[in-house]
Amino acid sequence: MDRRDFLKAVPAAALGVAAPAIRSAQAQAPTRNETLLLVQEYGPNSLDMQGLGSSQPVNGVALNCYDRLVSFKRQRVDDVTTSFDINALEPELAESWQEASDGMSVTFKLRADARFHSGRSVTARDVKWSLDRAVSIGGFATTQMNAGSLEKPDQFVAVDDKTFRIDFLRRDKLTMPNLAVTIPFVFDSELAIRNSGGDVWAKEYLKNNIAGGGAYKVEAWRPGTETIYVRNDDWKSGPLPRLRRIIARDIPSPSTRRALLERGDADISYGLPPKDFSDLAAAGRIRVSAVPVPNAIWYVALNSANPPFNNVKLRQAVAWAMPYEQIMQASLFGRGVPMFGGPSTPARLTWPVPFPYASNIARARALMAESGVGPFTTSLLFDAGSGTIAEPMAVLVKEALAPLGITVELNKIPGANFRGELNKKTAPMAIYRFGGWLDWPDYFFFWNYHGNNSIFNIPSYQNPAMDRLIDAARFTQDPAVYAQNVRGFLELGMHDVPFIPIAQPFHDVAMQRSIGGYQFWPCREPDFRYLTKG
């Protein structure tokens, strides 16, 4: 199953939320049906998703407390879940936009009535300061902006108070969709600069304070304990949310979070182990939404830059030895789409797509012999923070490779240190889950297979032929040329197999049956703007 088959479109009008009755009750305290209790493993370590070192949940802060120029168009999946169409954009802070006839710029008209939480009107100068910051601050924010050819402050022009232009460096199909992810959000620049303490990007202030105009404000932030959001009743960039208060409580124990859901004491939870989601879905009392995460896979990476895994025959041998079905059942509990056992050529020109490898120890032994590599000992890194999935996966990999004469030592790394260890590019083997926000195969391959050796190229794979195919696909305007190059790099990836795909994961969310309006976005964090209760 592929995400494109999984989604069913519905008219945009069916996705709106009526607001008049809500607005008339603004002065009243939130009722039980206007208050949501979310229980999660951990919350934001910062309030600034553009800041260095921001954790995954900070995306949720950016999503709910700040506006972007545009958003992806929403698509209905089923009666519970709405996802998105990456090929269609709709207004958020910008009420309209127009691309230039030469295709080298786009001009946005901002909503006349949009205001920040401070009460100040949003201007094009705020948008420019915010995007200047995103391409200049470094780290993940700048990396993500660069993925859509948004690289230099002089690309961003405040034409007048309500008109903003982006000049393109090149024709890049990722530029406009990249404006809809959580990174290019808009700050109240005057508030940020006033409290910057002389720092040009007000990093310390924005790490600890919201300077936005989004649908929610942060009422209280207690790192490691809870984050409390309250609705911004003056929000104009969409239908006013039904929920007026959100309590997001940090509870590290998954068994406690599950118990709170089953007792009815919590409304919704993310990040439970796959077994819990499987059990809850089977029992039927708690509703479970499952969306295949776009552009994402669980995989085993083999360090192709260093011996012994710089030997392609050895990598192929390991791929044929993987215990795929056992991993799907014992590690993922079926919560994903298998990415193994596919045809020898790509079944479709999308990503992820099943690789041709399946468990076949005879083929694995034959390729091991062809490789000329004798028995050896190696190590396999995995993230303790994803231990409920990664640890049983690692144990199964260790057992499966023993018949090849490969002794695997397991190296469990604390979650806070895991990315740093990967970035050293020295681990012989690693278990990882990558998910790309922009759902094109060339986007995934650029970050994970390209010779620029980005932080996501875990095996440090280098192949000039691969680079040429990826680059040609990224920037061509010809559909036939695009298809030819995508097929080329998919086939090369299958042959060289620096990554061994296991599964496209589900993004699972458990919620009470009284909860409606669940919205899935690429950042995989809860969007409170559309949720309803009761």
PDB file of N, CA and C in Angstrom, residues 338-425:
ATOM      1  N   PRO A 338       5.412  -3.290   4.347  1.00  0.00           N
ATOM      2  CA  PRO A 338       6.670  -3.984   4.051  1.00  0.00           C
ATOM      3  C   PRO A 338       7.387  -3.373   2.848  1.00  0.00           C
ATOM      4  N   MET A 339       8.696  -3.238   2.970  1.00  0.00           N
ATOM      5  CA  MET A 339       9.521  -2.693   1.891  1.00  0.00           C
ATOM      6  C   MET A 339      10.550  -3.713   1.432  1.00  0.00           C
ATOM      7  N   PHE A 340      10.135  -4.981   1.374  1.00  0.00           N
ATOM      8  CA  PHE A 340      11.012  -6.063   0.939  1.00  0.00           C
ATOM      9  C   PHE A 340      10.187  -7.003   0.060  1.00  0.00           C
ATOM     10  N   GLY A 341      10.898  -7.890  -0.659  1.00  0.00           N
ATOM     11  CA  GLY A 341      10.200  -8.865  -1.494  1.00  0.00           C
ATOM     12  C   GLY A 341       9.562  -8.285  -2.738  1.00  0.00           C
ATOM     13  N   GLY A 342      10.054  -7.135  -3.216  1.00  0.00           N
ATOM     14  CA  GLY A 342       9.494  -6.521  -4.413  1.00  0.00           C
ATOM     15  C   GLY A 342      10.119  -7.093  -5.678  1.00  0.00           C
ATOM     16  N   PRO A 343       9.689  -6.618  -6.842  1.00  0.00           N
ATOM     17  CA  PRO A 343      10.276  -7.072  -8.107  1.00  0.00           C
ATOM     18  C   PRO A 343      11.713  -6.578  -8.251  1.00  0.00           C
ATOM     19  N   SER A 344      12.435  -7.146  -9.204  1.00  0.00           N
ATOM     20  CA  SER A 344      13.848  -6.807  -9.392  1.00  0.00           C
ATOM     21  C   SER A 344      14.035  -5.404  -9.960  1.00  0.00           C
ATOM     22  N   THR A 345      12.993  -4.856 -10.581  1.00  0.00           N
ATOM     23  CA  THR A 345      13.002  -3.457 -11.006  1.00  0.00           C
ATOM     24  C   THR A 345      11.870  -2.741 -10.264  1.00  0.00           C
ATOM     25  N   PRO A 346      11.946  -1.421 -10.094  1.00  0.00           N
ATOM     26  CA  PRO A 346      10.950  -0.717  -9.282  1.00  0.00           C
ATOM     27  C   PRO A 346       9.523  -0.938  -9.765  1.00  0.00           C
ATOM     28  N   ALA A 347       8.634  -1.261  -8.833  1.00  0.00           N
ATOM     29  CA  ALA A 347       7.230  -1.476  -9.178  1.00  0.00           C
ATOM     30  C   ALA A 347       6.548  -0.162  -9.538  1.00  0.00           C
ATOM     31  N   ARG A 348       7.070   0.940  -9.029  1.00  0.00           N
ATOM     32  CA  ARG A 348       6.515   2.263  -9.309  1.00  0.00           C
ATOM     33  C   ARG A 348       7.611   3.290  -9.055  1.00  0.00           C
ATOM     34  N   LEU A 349       7.488   4.455  -9.634  1.00  0.00           N
ATOM     35  CA  LEU A 349       8.524   5.474  -9.521  1.00  0.00           C
ATOM     36  C   LEU A 349       8.182   6.438  -8.392  1.00  0.00           C
ATOM     37  N   THR A 350       8.012   5.880  -7.208  1.00  0.00           N
ATOM     38  CA  THR A 350       7.725   6.660  -6.009  1.00  0.00           C
ATOM     39  C   THR A 350       8.690   6.202  -4.921  1.00  0.00           C
ATOM     40  N   TRP A 351       8.583   6.814  -3.763  1.00  0.00           N
ATOM     41  CA  TRP A 351       9.380   6.383  -2.623  1.00  0.00           C
ATOM     42  C   TRP A 351       8.521   6.491  -1.369  1.00  0.00           C
ATOM     43  N   PRO A 352       8.591   5.488  -0.483  1.00  0.00           N
ATOM     44  CA  PRO A 352       9.404   4.278  -0.613  1.00  0.00           C
ATOM     45  C   PRO A 352       8.773   3.249  -1.541  1.00  0.00           C
ATOM     46  N   VAL A 353       9.616   2.382  -2.057  1.00  0.00           N
ATOM     47  CA  VAL A 353       9.181   1.302  -2.938  1.00  0.00           C
ATOM     48  C   VAL A 353       9.891   0.031  -2.477  1.00  0.00           C
ATOM     49  N   PRO A 354       9.226  -1.116  -2.488  1.00  0.00           N
ATOM     50  CA  PRO A 354       9.871  -2.341  -1.994  1.00  0.00           C
ATOM     51  C   PRO A 354      11.112  -2.710  -2.800  1.00  0.00           C
ATOM     52  N   PHE A 355      12.186  -3.049  -2.082  1.00  0.00           N
ATOM     53  CA  PHE A 355      13.392  -3.583  -2.715  1.00  0.00           C
ATOM     54  C   PHE A 355      13.180  -5.078  -2.973  1.00  0.00           C
ATOM     55  N   PRO A 356      13.983  -5.679  -3.865  1.00  0.00           N
ATOM     56  CA  PRO A 356      13.743  -7.075  -4.245  1.00  0.00           C
ATOM     57  C   PRO A 356      14.205  -8.105  -3.224  1.00  0.00           C
ATOM     58  N   TYR A 357      14.916  -7.667  -2.185  1.00  0.00           N
ATOM     59  CA  TYR A 357      15.485  -8.623  -1.236  1.00  0.00           C
ATOM     60  C   TYR A 357      14.406  -9.222  -0.334  1.00  0.00           C
ATOM     61  N   ALA A 358      14.611 -10.496   0.011  1.00  0.00           N
ATOM     62  CA  ALA A 358      13.762 -11.201   0.965  1.00  0.00           C
ATOM     63  C   ALA A 358      14.667 -12.180   1.702  1.00  0.00           C
ATOM     64  N   SER A 359      14.167 -12.797   2.745  1.00  0.00           N
ATOM     65  CA  SER A 359      14.994 -13.719   3.535  1.00  0.00           C
ATOM     66  C   SER A 359      15.310 -14.965   2.705  1.00  0.00           C
ATOM     67  N   ASN A 360      16.582 -15.124   2.365  1.00  0.00           N
ATOM     68  CA  ASN A 360      17.021 -16.267   1.564  1.00  0.00           C
ATOM     69  C   ASN A 360      18.467 -16.562   1.957  1.00  0.00           C
ATOM     70  N   ILE A 361      18.643 -17.430   2.930  1.00  0.00           N
ATOM     71  CA  ILE A 361      19.977 -17.658   3.487  1.00  0.00           C
ATOM     72  C   ILE A 361      20.905 -18.311   2.468  1.00  0.00           C
ATOM     73  N   ALA A 362      20.349 -19.117   1.543  1.00  0.00           N
ATOM     74  CA  ALA A 362      21.208 -19.741   0.527  1.00  0.00           C
ATOM     75  C   ALA A 362      21.822 -18.678  -0.380  1.00  0.00           C
ATOM     76  N   ARG A 363      21.018 -17.723  -0.837  1.00  0.00           N
ATOM     77  CA  ARG A 363      21.550 -16.641  -1.677  1.00  0.00           C
ATOM     78  C   ARG A 363      22.528 -15.790  -0.878  1.00  0.00           C
ATOM     79  N   ALA A 364      22.221 -15.569   0.406  1.00  0.00           N
ATOM     80  CA  ALA A 364      23.108 -14.773   1.259  1.00  0.00           C
ATOM     81  C   ALA A 364      24.474 -15.438   1.385  1.00  0.00           C
ATOM     82  N   ARG A 365      24.491 -16.753   1.591  1.00  0.00           N
ATOM     83  CA  ARG A 365      25.767 -17.464   1.733  1.00  0.00           C
ATOM     84  C   ARG A 365      26.559 -17.422   0.420  1.00  0.00           C
ATOM     85  N   ALA A 366      25.870 -17.588  -0.689  1.00  0.00           N
ATOM     86  CA  ALA A 366      26.553 -17.561  -1.980  1.00  0.00           C
ATOM     87  C   ALA A 366      27.203 -16.202  -2.220  1.00  0.00           C
ATOM     88  N   LEU A 367      26.485 -15.119  -1.937  1.00  0.00           N
ATOM     89  CA  LEU A 367      27.038 -13.775  -2.123  1.00  0.00           C
ATOM     90  C   LEU A 367      28.157 -13.495  -1.130  1.00  0.00           C
ATOM     91  N   MET A 368      28.031 -14.041   0.075  1.00  0.00           N
ATOM     92  CA  MET A 368      29.099 -13.887   1.073  1.00  0.00           C
ATOM     93  C   MET A 368      30.386 -14.518   0.541  1.00  0.00           C
ATOM     94  N   ALA A 369      30.244 -15.703  -0.066  1.00  0.00           N
ATOM     95  CA  ALA A 369      31.423 -16.365  -0.632  1.00  0.00           C
ATOM     96  C   ALA A 369      32.003 -15.547  -1.782  1.00  0.00           C
ATOM     97  N   GLU A 370      31.143 -15.012  -2.644  1.00  0.00           N
ATOM     98  CA  GLU A 370      31.608 -14.186  -3.765  1.00  0.00           C
ATOM     99  C   GLU A 370      32.319 -12.922  -3.295  1.00  0.00           C
ATOM    100  N   SER A 371      31.906 -12.408  -2.150  1.00  0.00           N
ATOM    101  CA  SER A 371      32.497 -11.161  -1.641  1.00  0.00           C
ATOM    102  C   SER A 371      33.958 -11.335  -1.250  1.00  0.00           C
ATOM    103  N   GLY A 372      34.345 -12.559  -0.901  1.00  0.00           N
ATOM    104  CA  GLY A 372      35.711 -12.804  -0.450  1.00  0.00           C
ATOM    105  C   GLY A 372      35.969 -12.369   0.975  1.00  0.00           C
ATOM    106  N   VAL A 373      34.934 -11.923   1.671  1.00  0.00           N
ATOM    107  CA  VAL A 373      35.065 -11.475   3.056  1.00  0.00           C
ATOM    108  C   VAL A 373      34.857 -12.675   3.978  1.00  0.00           C
ATOM    109  N   GLY A 374      35.830 -12.929   4.846  1.00  0.00           N
ATOM    110  CA  GLY A 374      35.718 -14.037   5.782  1.00  0.00           C
ATOM    111  C   GLY A 374      34.911 -13.654   7.002  1.00  0.00           C
ATOM    112  N   PRO A 375      34.736 -14.575   7.946  1.00  0.00           N
ATOM    113  CA  PRO A 375      34.013 -14.268   9.186  1.00  0.00           C
ATOM    114  C   PRO A 375      34.619 -13.040   9.878  1.00  0.00           C
ATOM    115  N   PHE A 376      33.773 -12.204  10.428  1.00  0.00           N
ATOM    116  CA  PHE A 376      34.256 -11.002  11.109  1.00  0.00           C
ATOM    117  C   PHE A 376      33.271 -10.578  12.189  1.00  0.00           C
ATOM    118  N   THR A 377      33.742  -9.682  13.048  1.00  0.00           N
ATOM    119  CA  THR A 377      32.921  -9.113  14.118  1.00  0.00           C
ATOM    120  C   THR A 377      32.682  -7.647  13.822  1.00  0.00           C
ATOM    121  N   THR A 378      31.457  -7.205  14.015  1.00  0.00           N
ATOM    122  CA  THR A 378      31.102  -5.814  13.744  1.00  0.00           C
ATOM    123  C   THR A 378      30.147  -5.328  14.822  1.00  0.00           C
ATOM    124  N   SER A 379      29.727  -4.076  14.742  1.00  0.00           N
ATOM    125  CA  SER A 379      28.795  -3.528  15.728  1.00  0.00           C
ATOM    126  C   SER A 379      27.600  -2.893  15.028  1.00  0.00           C
ATOM    127  N   LEU A 380      26.495  -2.901  15.726  1.00  0.00           N
ATOM    128  CA  LEU A 380      25.234  -2.354  15.217  1.00  0.00           C
ATOM    129  C   LEU A 380      24.716  -1.323  16.204  1.00  0.00           C
ATOM    130  N   LEU A 381      24.632  -0.061  15.766  1.00  0.00           N
ATOM    131  CA  LEU A 381      24.121   1.030  16.591  1.00  0.00           C
ATOM    132  C   LEU A 381      22.608   1.098  16.513  1.00  0.00           C
ATOM    133  N   PHE A 382      21.960   1.376  17.637  1.00  0.00           N
ATOM    134  CA  PHE A 382      20.542   1.702  17.602  1.00  0.00           C
ATOM    135  C   PHE A 382      20.221   2.664  18.727  1.00  0.00           C
ATOM    136  N   ASP A 383      19.096   3.339  18.581  1.00  0.00           N
ATOM    137  CA  ASP A 383      18.675   4.429  19.467  1.00  0.00           C
ATOM    138  C   ASP A 383      17.879   3.866  20.636  1.00  0.00           C
ATOM    139  N   ALA A 384      18.366   4.105  21.855  1.00  0.00           N
ATOM    140  CA  ALA A 384      17.622   3.658  23.040  1.00  0.00           C
ATOM    141  C   ALA A 384      16.265   4.336  23.116  1.00  0.00           C
ATOM    142  N   GLY A 385      16.171   5.551  22.570  1.00  0.00           N
ATOM    143  CA  GLY A 385      14.895   6.262  22.590  1.00  0.00           C
ATOM    144  C   GLY A 385      13.829   5.622  21.729  1.00  0.00           C
ATOM    145  N   SER A 386      14.249   4.791  20.781  1.00  0.00           N
ATOM    146  CA  SER A 386      13.310   4.031  19.950  1.00  0.00           C
ATOM    147  C   SER A 386      13.425   2.543  20.265  1.00  0.00           C
ATOM    148  N   GLY A 387      13.795   2.260  21.498  1.00  0.00           N
ATOM    149  CA  GLY A 387      14.157   0.908  21.872  1.00  0.00           C
ATOM    150  C   GLY A 387      13.060  -0.122  21.721  1.00  0.00           C
ATOM    151  N   THR A 388      11.795   0.283  21.876  1.00  0.00           N
ATOM    152  CA  THR A 388      10.727  -0.712  21.761  1.00  0.00           C
ATOM    153  C   THR A 388      10.646  -1.296  20.356  1.00  0.00           C
ATOM    154  N   ILE A 389      11.117  -0.537  19.358  1.00  0.00           N
ATOM    155  CA  ILE A 389      11.175  -1.034  17.987  1.00  0.00           C
ATOM    156  C   ILE A 389      12.590  -1.475  17.638  1.00  0.00           C
ATOM    157  N   ALA A 390      13.572  -0.605  17.906  1.00  0.00           N
ATOM    158  CA  ALA A 390      14.929  -0.835  17.425  1.00  0.00           C
ATOM    159  C   ALA A 390      15.636  -1.979  18.141  1.00  0.00           C
ATOM    160  N   GLU A 391      15.369  -2.163  19.422  1.00  0.00           N
ATOM    161  CA  GLU A 391      16.106  -3.213  20.145  1.00  0.00           C
ATOM    162  C   GLU A 391      15.720  -4.618  19.686  1.00  0.00           C
ATOM    163  N   PRO A 392      14.433  -4.975  19.633  1.00  0.00           N
ATOM    164  CA  PRO A 392      14.119  -6.306  19.089  1.00  0.00           C
ATOM    165  C   PRO A 392      14.551  -6.462  17.633  1.00  0.00           C
ATOM    166  N   MET A 393      14.519  -5.364  16.854  1.00  0.00           N
ATOM    167  CA  MET A 393      15.009  -5.427  15.483  1.00  0.00           C
ATOM    168  C   MET A 393      16.495  -5.767  15.477  1.00  0.00           C
ATOM    169  N   ALA A 394      17.263  -5.111  16.354  1.00  0.00           N
ATOM    170  CA  ALA A 394      18.704  -5.348  16.420  1.00  0.00           C
ATOM    171  C   ALA A 394      19.010  -6.789  16.817  1.00  0.00           C
ATOM    172  N   VAL A 395      18.278  -7.321  17.777  1.00  0.00           N
ATOM    173  CA  VAL A 395      18.496  -8.705  18.217  1.00  0.00           C
ATOM    174  C   VAL A 395      18.230  -9.673  17.072  1.00  0.00           C
ATOM    175  N   LEU A 396      17.168  -9.437  16.324  1.00  0.00           N
ATOM    176  CA  LEU A 396      16.846 -10.304  15.188  1.00  0.00           C
ATOM    177  C   LEU A 396      17.908 -10.221  14.094  1.00  0.00           C
ATOM    178  N   VAL A 397      18.437  -9.031  13.839  1.00  0.00           N
ATOM    179  CA  VAL A 397      19.508  -8.876  12.848  1.00  0.00           C
ATOM    180  C   VAL A 397      20.752  -9.634  13.301  1.00  0.00           C
ATOM    181  N   LYS A 398      21.103  -9.490  14.556  1.00  0.00           N
ATOM    182  CA  LYS A 398      22.268 -10.195  15.122  1.00  0.00           C
ATOM    183  C   LYS A 398      22.140 -11.706  14.907  1.00  0.00           C
ATOM    184  N   GLU A 399      20.958 -12.256  15.216  1.00  0.00           N
ATOM    185  CA  GLU A 399      20.751 -13.698  15.078  1.00  0.00           C
ATOM    186  C   GLU A 399      20.788 -14.127  13.605  1.00  0.00           C
ATOM    187  N   ALA A 400      20.245 -13.300  12.718  1.00  0.00           N
ATOM    188  CA  ALA A 400      20.163 -13.671  11.305  1.00  0.00           C
ATOM    189  C   ALA A 400      21.520 -13.674  10.618  1.00  0.00           C
ATOM    190  N   LEU A 401      22.462 -12.827  11.078  1.00  0.00           N
ATOM    191  CA  LEU A 401      23.760 -12.732  10.420  1.00  0.00           C
ATOM    192  C   LEU A 401      24.766 -13.748  10.943  1.00  0.00           C
ATOM    193  N   ALA A 402      24.472 -14.365  12.069  1.00  0.00           N
ATOM    194  CA  ALA A 402      25.403 -15.349  12.628  1.00  0.00           C
ATOM    195  C   ALA A 402      25.708 -16.498  11.662  1.00  0.00           C
ATOM    196  N   PRO A 403      24.708 -17.052  10.931  1.00  0.00           N
ATOM    197  CA  PRO A 403      25.020 -18.137   9.990  1.00  0.00           C
ATOM    198  C   PRO A 403      25.966 -17.737   8.866  1.00  0.00           C
ATOM    199  N   LEU A 404      26.141 -16.442   8.622  1.00  0.00           N
ATOM    200  CA  LEU A 404      27.096 -15.981   7.603  1.00  0.00           C
ATOM    201  C   LEU A 404      28.497 -15.816   8.174  1.00  0.00           C
ATOM    202  N   GLY A 405      28.658 -16.082   9.466  1.00  0.00           N
ATOM    203  CA  GLY A 405      29.945 -15.865  10.106  1.00  0.00           C
ATOM    204  C   GLY A 405      30.151 -14.424  10.532  1.00  0.00           C
ATOM    205  N   ILE A 406      29.077 -13.656  10.595  1.00  0.00           N
ATOM    206  CA  ILE A 406      29.148 -12.255  11.024  1.00  0.00           C
ATOM    207  C   ILE A 406      28.669 -12.177  12.469  1.00  0.00           C
ATOM    208  N   THR A 407      29.576 -11.817  13.364  1.00  0.00           N
ATOM    209  CA  THR A 407      29.244 -11.645  14.771  1.00  0.00           C
ATOM    210  C   THR A 407      28.911 -10.182  15.013  1.00  0.00           C
ATOM    211  N   VAL A 408      27.710  -9.925  15.467  1.00  0.00           N
ATOM    212  CA  VAL A 408      27.238  -8.550  15.635  1.00  0.00           C
ATOM    213  C   VAL A 408      27.164  -8.211  17.115  1.00  0.00           C
ATOM    214  N   GLU A 409      27.861  -7.152  17.505  1.00  0.00           N
ATOM    215  CA  GLU A 409      27.784  -6.633  18.870  1.00  0.00           C
ATOM    216  C   GLU A 409      26.819  -5.454  18.872  1.00  0.00           C
ATOM    217  N   LEU A 410      25.847  -5.481  19.770  1.00  0.00           N
ATOM    218  CA  LEU A 410      24.819  -4.440  19.803  1.00  0.00           C
ATOM    219  C   LEU A 410      25.292  -3.258  20.645  1.00  0.00           C
ATOM    220  N   ASN A 411      25.066  -2.066  20.111  1.00  0.00           N
ATOM    221  CA  ASN A 411      25.513  -0.828  20.752  1.00  0.00           C
ATOM    222  C   ASN A 411      24.312   0.095  20.923  1.00  0.00           C
ATOM    223  N   LYS A 412      23.750   0.106  22.103  1.00  0.00           N
ATOM    224  CA  LYS A 412      22.545   0.880  22.414  1.00  0.00           C
ATOM    225  C   LYS A 412      22.952   2.269  22.883  1.00  0.00           C
ATOM    226  N   ILE A 413      22.567   3.281  22.123  1.00  0.00           N
ATOM    227  CA  ILE A 413      23.000   4.659  22.378  1.00  0.00           C
ATOM    228  C   ILE A 413      21.834   5.467  22.955  1.00  0.00           C
ATOM    229  N   PRO A 414      22.038   6.207  24.058  1.00  0.00           N
ATOM    230  CA  PRO A 414      20.964   7.064  24.578  1.00  0.00           C
ATOM    231  C   PRO A 414      20.447   8.009  23.502  1.00  0.00           C
ATOM    232  N   GLY A 415      19.142   8.251  23.513  1.00  0.00           N
ATOM    233  CA  GLY A 415      18.523   9.067  22.478  1.00  0.00           C
ATOM    234  C   GLY A 415      19.168  10.425  22.297  1.00  0.00           C
ATOM    235  N   ALA A 416      19.592  11.062  23.401  1.00  0.00           N
ATOM    236  CA  ALA A 416      20.178  12.397  23.319  1.00  0.00           C
ATOM    237  C   ALA A 416      21.513  12.393  22.573  1.00  0.00           C
ATOM    238  N   ASN A 417      22.185  11.233  22.542  1.00  0.00           N
ATOM    239  CA  ASN A 417      23.505  11.149  21.919  1.00  0.00           C
ATOM    240  C   ASN A 417      23.490  10.447  20.567  1.00  0.00           C
ATOM    241  N   PHE A 418      22.342   9.888  20.187  1.00  0.00           N
ATOM    242  CA  PHE A 418      22.304   9.011  19.027  1.00  0.00           C
ATOM    243  C   PHE A 418      22.644   9.744  17.735  1.00  0.00           C
ATOM    244  N   ARG A 419      22.028  10.900  17.496  1.00  0.00           N
ATOM    245  CA  ARG A 419      22.300  11.642  16.260  1.00  0.00           C
ATOM    246  C   ARG A 419      23.780  12.022  16.176  1.00  0.00           C
ATOM    247  N   GLY A 420      24.366  12.411  17.306  1.00  0.00           N
ATOM    248  CA  GLY A 420      25.785  12.756  17.320  1.00  0.00           C
ATOM    249  C   GLY A 420      26.667  11.584  16.931  1.00  0.00           C
ATOM    250  N   GLU A 421      26.327  10.391  17.410  1.00  0.00           N
ATOM    251  CA  GLU A 421      27.095   9.200  17.047  1.00  0.00           C
ATOM    252  C   GLU A 421      26.952   8.894  15.555  1.00  0.00           C
ATOM    253  N   LEU A 422      25.742   9.027  15.035  1.00  0.00           N
ATOM    254  CA  LEU A 422      25.547   8.791  13.603  1.00  0.00           C
ATOM    255  C   LEU A 422      26.362   9.769  12.762  1.00  0.00           C
ATOM    256  N   ASN A 423      26.410  11.017  13.205  1.00  0.00           N
ATOM    257  CA  ASN A 423      27.080  12.044  12.417  1.00  0.00           C
ATOM    258  C   ASN A 423      28.593  11.853  12.347  1.00  0.00           C
ATOM    259  N   LYS A 424      29.146  10.999  13.216  1.00  0.00           N
ATOM    260  CA  LYS A 424      30.573  10.692  13.121  1.00  0.00           C
ATOM    261  C   LYS A 424      30.881   9.855  11.879  1.00  0.00           C
ATOM    262  N   LYS A 425      29.860   9.195  11.331  1.00  0.00           N
ATOM    263  CA  LYS A 425      29.978   8.367  10.118  1.00  0.00           C
ATOM    264  C   LYS A 425      30.983   7.219  10.308  1.00  0.00           C
TER     265      LYS A 425
END
